[in-house]
Structures are given as C-alpha cells and as structure tokens.
Amino acid sequence: MLRFRRKTVLAMLYAIISDIHGNLEALTRTLEEIDGAGVDKIICLGDIVGYGANPNECVETVQDRCELSLVGNHDSAACGTTEPTSFNPMARDAVLWTRRMLTEENTQYLQNLPSSSEVENFLIVHGAISHPDRYVHTPYDAYNELKLLEEKDTCFFGHTHVMGYFVLKEEKVDNFTDLELYIEPDAKYFINPGSVGQPRDRNPKASFLFFDGENKHVKFVRLDYDIPNAQRKILDAGLDQRLATRLGYGI
Ligand code: ZN
C-alpha cells in the first residue's frame, strides 16, 4: 500500500478518477484533460475493468499513469479474487469475459491492489468505509459513513457511477451535484468523482474531478469522448448490446 509522507508531500493537485470499466476511449480523453492541467498525482478509486471492451489496455494505462489505484468489485471478480455471485447476469457475463481476456500480468496487478488507502490527509475507498462493495446513494447512507471518518474531514468514493458529494455539518447531511466546492473546516465530506467509463447520472459524458489540496478546492469535470467507437468495440467483442446502448444515455 502506498502512503504519502505528510511532511514532504502536502498541498498537491490531484486528479481523482473512478469506474473506468474497460472504456479506453473515455480513459484516453480523461487523461488528455488531466495532462493539460499540471496535475501532480492521479488516483483511481477502482473498477478499472468490467463491462467495456479494452480491459488490458485500461489496466496498463492505470498502472502506467496512476500513483495509486484501489481494487473495485469488478476488478476483484475479473482477477479471480472473488466470484461474481452477487452480480446481475449482464454484469456477470461481462466480468467473466474480462477474466478470460486479461493477461497474467494484468490479473496479478489487479490481485495486488488495496481496497482502501489514506492519501495525504484524506481517505479513498471504492464503495464505502464500512464495506468496499457498499453503495452510498442517499444522505442516510452517507451519514453512517461520514461518522466513520473520525479525524479526517474528506473521503473520496466511487462505485455508484454518480458524481456529487455529501456534506455532514451540525449533524445534518446534504447532497449536492454542483461542479465546484471548497472543503470547509467545520464539516465532513464524502465526494464521488463519478464514472469515467460508464456514467449513470443520465449524463453520458465521462466524469472525474480535480482536488487542489492547498486551497481545499474540488472541481468536477465532464467530458465528451468517442462514445460510438467504445460502443462499436463492445458489440464487436460480442458483449451484451445493452452495455453499448447505455453509454449513449448515461445510465
Ligand atoms: Zn463500477
């Protein structure tokens, strides 16, 4: 597990990405945008593979470009750490296809990723602090997680494929989807960059965020990318056509 040393590495500009799901077109476009922003470190919250047609390329790109990646539930199933027994049939078929496609090296890379980590003064998880596969959709879900933050004030999470954030202030949790926020000292934050490769907030644009550790500033970014090409590859691979269709709607 990689941990930054607090004294030497403070106040960096991070790009935080999540839920790429084998979508190389979306990942490539996202990294182009990140490269234009002078980012110090890229962090991935997991689900590099599953659903999309380019699992190996996405694993190799994350390995090459990201300072740290977590393992997601699809990554765990694709590399054989878990069996996809709780997946719906469409997701299960896709993850078993991914398992067959992954090279030995890429399978091993996924097997060795951590499920959560601390970076500088914030926490990162795939789904939730209480369990890596738990979905945080509602203020109630978020309240329980935010109470687990203790001395930290911010946690970044993925898994739902829905960008936005929850704020705990004076025992009340609110949910926001505006594109910018500043971390305030008297509140705690649970922040989701959304999904690079399979957004589900009815906006098909790739989603990620920048986090400026010095100014405590978070900026969400949505990007057009080559959806038709990603869809064509899914169909050419013989994967379920609904996996291609949903990319066009952001569902
Ligand atoms: Zn996912």
Tab-separated table of C-alpha atoms and ligand atoms in Angstrom, residues 19 21 47 159 161, ligand 1:
chain	number	residue	atom	x	y	z
A	19	ASP	CA	-15.081	3.299	-12.567
A	21	HIS	CA	-14.782	-0.231	-16.715
A	47	ASP	CA	-13.309	-0.735	-11.225
A	159	HIS	CA	-18.950	2.559	-7.138
A	161	HIS	CA	-21.130	5.973	-11.007
B	1	ZN	ZN	-18.197	0.414	-11.123
